């Protein structure tokens, strides 16, 4: 039986909390920041918990947790 492979792109983008929820970086904070308000950029810092339907998809892509 072959080994289960983790999705390489998902490994780089997602982390798991201690309770098993999925965290990720906010989007829209990489480039073209000059036209975005400072308040908006400040709210995008840090991480957020991914929605439930997306969490299910990510758990399929990362069967052994984030490795």
PDB file of C-alpha atoms in Angstrom:
ATOM      1  CA  UNK A   1       0.000   0.000   0.000  1.00  0.00           C
ATOM      2  CA  UNK A   2       1.529   3.380  -0.961  1.00  0.00           C
ATOM      3  CA  UNK A   3       1.958   6.149   1.588  1.00  0.00           C
ATOM      4  CA  UNK A   4      -0.664   8.897   1.818  1.00  0.00           C
ATOM      5  CA  UNK A   5       0.749  12.130   0.453  1.00  0.00           C
ATOM      6  CA  UNK A   6       0.070  15.582   1.877  1.00  0.00           C
ATOM      7  CA  UNK A   7      -0.785  18.385  -0.551  1.00  0.00           C
ATOM      8  CA  UNK A   8       2.402  20.467  -0.852  1.00  0.00           C
ATOM      9  CA  UNK A   9       0.599  23.763  -1.450  1.00  0.00           C
ATOM     10  CA  UNK A  10      -1.676  23.238   1.543  1.00  0.00           C
ATOM     11  CA  UNK A  11       1.310  22.442   3.780  1.00  0.00           C
ATOM     12  CA  UNK A  12       2.703  25.902   3.121  1.00  0.00           C
ATOM     13  CA  UNK A  13      -0.556  27.800   3.643  1.00  0.00           C
ATOM     14  CA  UNK A  14      -2.399  26.250   6.581  1.00  0.00           C
ATOM     15  CA  UNK A  15      -1.741  25.420  10.236  1.00  0.00           C
ATOM     16  CA  UNK A  16      -3.877  23.578  12.757  1.00  0.00           C
ATOM     17  CA  UNK A  17      -4.937  24.831  16.174  1.00  0.00           C
ATOM     18  CA  UNK A  18      -4.763  22.545  19.227  1.00  0.00           C
ATOM     19  CA  UNK A  19      -8.473  21.740  18.840  1.00  0.00           C
ATOM     20  CA  UNK A  20      -8.075  20.800  15.155  1.00  0.00           C
ATOM     21  CA  UNK A  21      -9.403  23.946  13.495  1.00  0.00           C
ATOM     22  CA  UNK A  22      -7.538  25.361  10.495  1.00  0.00           C
ATOM     23  CA  UNK A  23      -5.800  28.745  10.569  1.00  0.00           C
ATOM     24  CA  UNK A  24      -4.604  30.711   7.556  1.00  0.00           C
ATOM     25  CA  UNK A  25      -3.298  34.113   6.578  1.00  0.00           C
ATOM     26  CA  UNK A  26      -5.721  36.814   5.454  1.00  0.00           C
ATOM     27  CA  UNK A  27      -5.894  37.435   1.717  1.00  0.00           C
ATOM     28  CA  UNK A  28      -5.391  40.793  -0.094  1.00  0.00           C
ATOM     29  CA  UNK A  29      -2.279  41.816   1.835  1.00  0.00           C
ATOM     30  CA  UNK A  30       0.560  40.997  -0.562  1.00  0.00           C
ATOM     31  CA  UNK A  31       0.789  43.787  -3.123  1.00  0.00           C
ATOM     32  CA  UNK A  32      -0.924  46.948  -4.407  1.00  0.00           C
ATOM     33  CA  UNK A  33      -1.156  48.163  -0.815  1.00  0.00           C
ATOM     34  CA  UNK A  34      -0.862  51.874  -1.651  1.00  0.00           C
ATOM     35  CA  UNK A  35      -4.524  52.221  -2.601  1.00  0.00           C
ATOM     36  CA  UNK A  36      -5.779  50.320   0.457  1.00  0.00           C
ATOM     37  CA  UNK A  37      -6.649  52.193   3.635  1.00  0.00           C
ATOM     38  CA  UNK A  38      -4.382  51.712   6.660  1.00  0.00           C
ATOM     39  CA  UNK A  39      -7.324  50.470   8.735  1.00  0.00           C
ATOM     40  CA  UNK A  40      -8.075  47.803   6.156  1.00  0.00           C
ATOM     41  CA  UNK A  41      -4.441  46.643   6.013  1.00  0.00           C
ATOM     42  CA  UNK A  42      -4.242  46.584   9.815  1.00  0.00           C
ATOM     43  CA  UNK A  43      -7.350  44.389  10.048  1.00  0.00           C
ATOM     44  CA  UNK A  44      -5.757  41.888   7.644  1.00  0.00           C
ATOM     45  CA  UNK A  45      -2.736  41.188   9.851  1.00  0.00           C
ATOM     46  CA  UNK A  46      -2.397  37.921  11.719  1.00  0.00           C
ATOM     47  CA  UNK A  47      -4.343  34.761  10.995  1.00  0.00           C
ATOM     48  CA  UNK A  48      -7.990  33.748  10.941  1.00  0.00           C
ATOM     49  CA  UNK A  49      -9.912  30.495  11.317  1.00  0.00           C
ATOM     50  CA  UNK A  50     -11.043  29.013   7.998  1.00  0.00           C
ATOM     51  CA  UNK A  51     -14.769  28.359   7.398  1.00  0.00           C
ATOM     52  CA  UNK A  52     -16.207  24.919   8.164  1.00  0.00           C
ATOM     53  CA  UNK A  53     -16.718  23.693   4.558  1.00  0.00           C
ATOM     54  CA  UNK A  54     -13.164  24.705   3.647  1.00  0.00           C
ATOM     55  CA  UNK A  55     -11.797  23.061   6.791  1.00  0.00           C
ATOM     56  CA  UNK A  56     -13.185  19.720   5.621  1.00  0.00           C
ATOM     57  CA  UNK A  57     -11.393  20.101   2.272  1.00  0.00           C
ATOM     58  CA  UNK A  58      -8.122  21.043   3.974  1.00  0.00           C
ATOM     59  CA  UNK A  59      -8.299  18.038   6.322  1.00  0.00           C
ATOM     60  CA  UNK A  60      -8.553  15.827   3.222  1.00  0.00           C
ATOM     61  CA  UNK A  61      -5.491  17.517   1.677  1.00  0.00           C
ATOM     62  CA  UNK A  62      -3.513  17.175   4.930  1.00  0.00           C
ATOM     63  CA  UNK A  63      -4.454  13.716   6.242  1.00  0.00           C
ATOM     64  CA  UNK A  64      -1.651  13.529   8.845  1.00  0.00           C
ATOM     65  CA  UNK A  65      -1.995  17.095  10.068  1.00  0.00           C
ATOM     66  CA  UNK A  66       0.438  19.727   8.863  1.00  0.00           C
ATOM     67  CA  UNK A  67       3.662  17.791   8.224  1.00  0.00           C
TER      68      UNK A  67
END
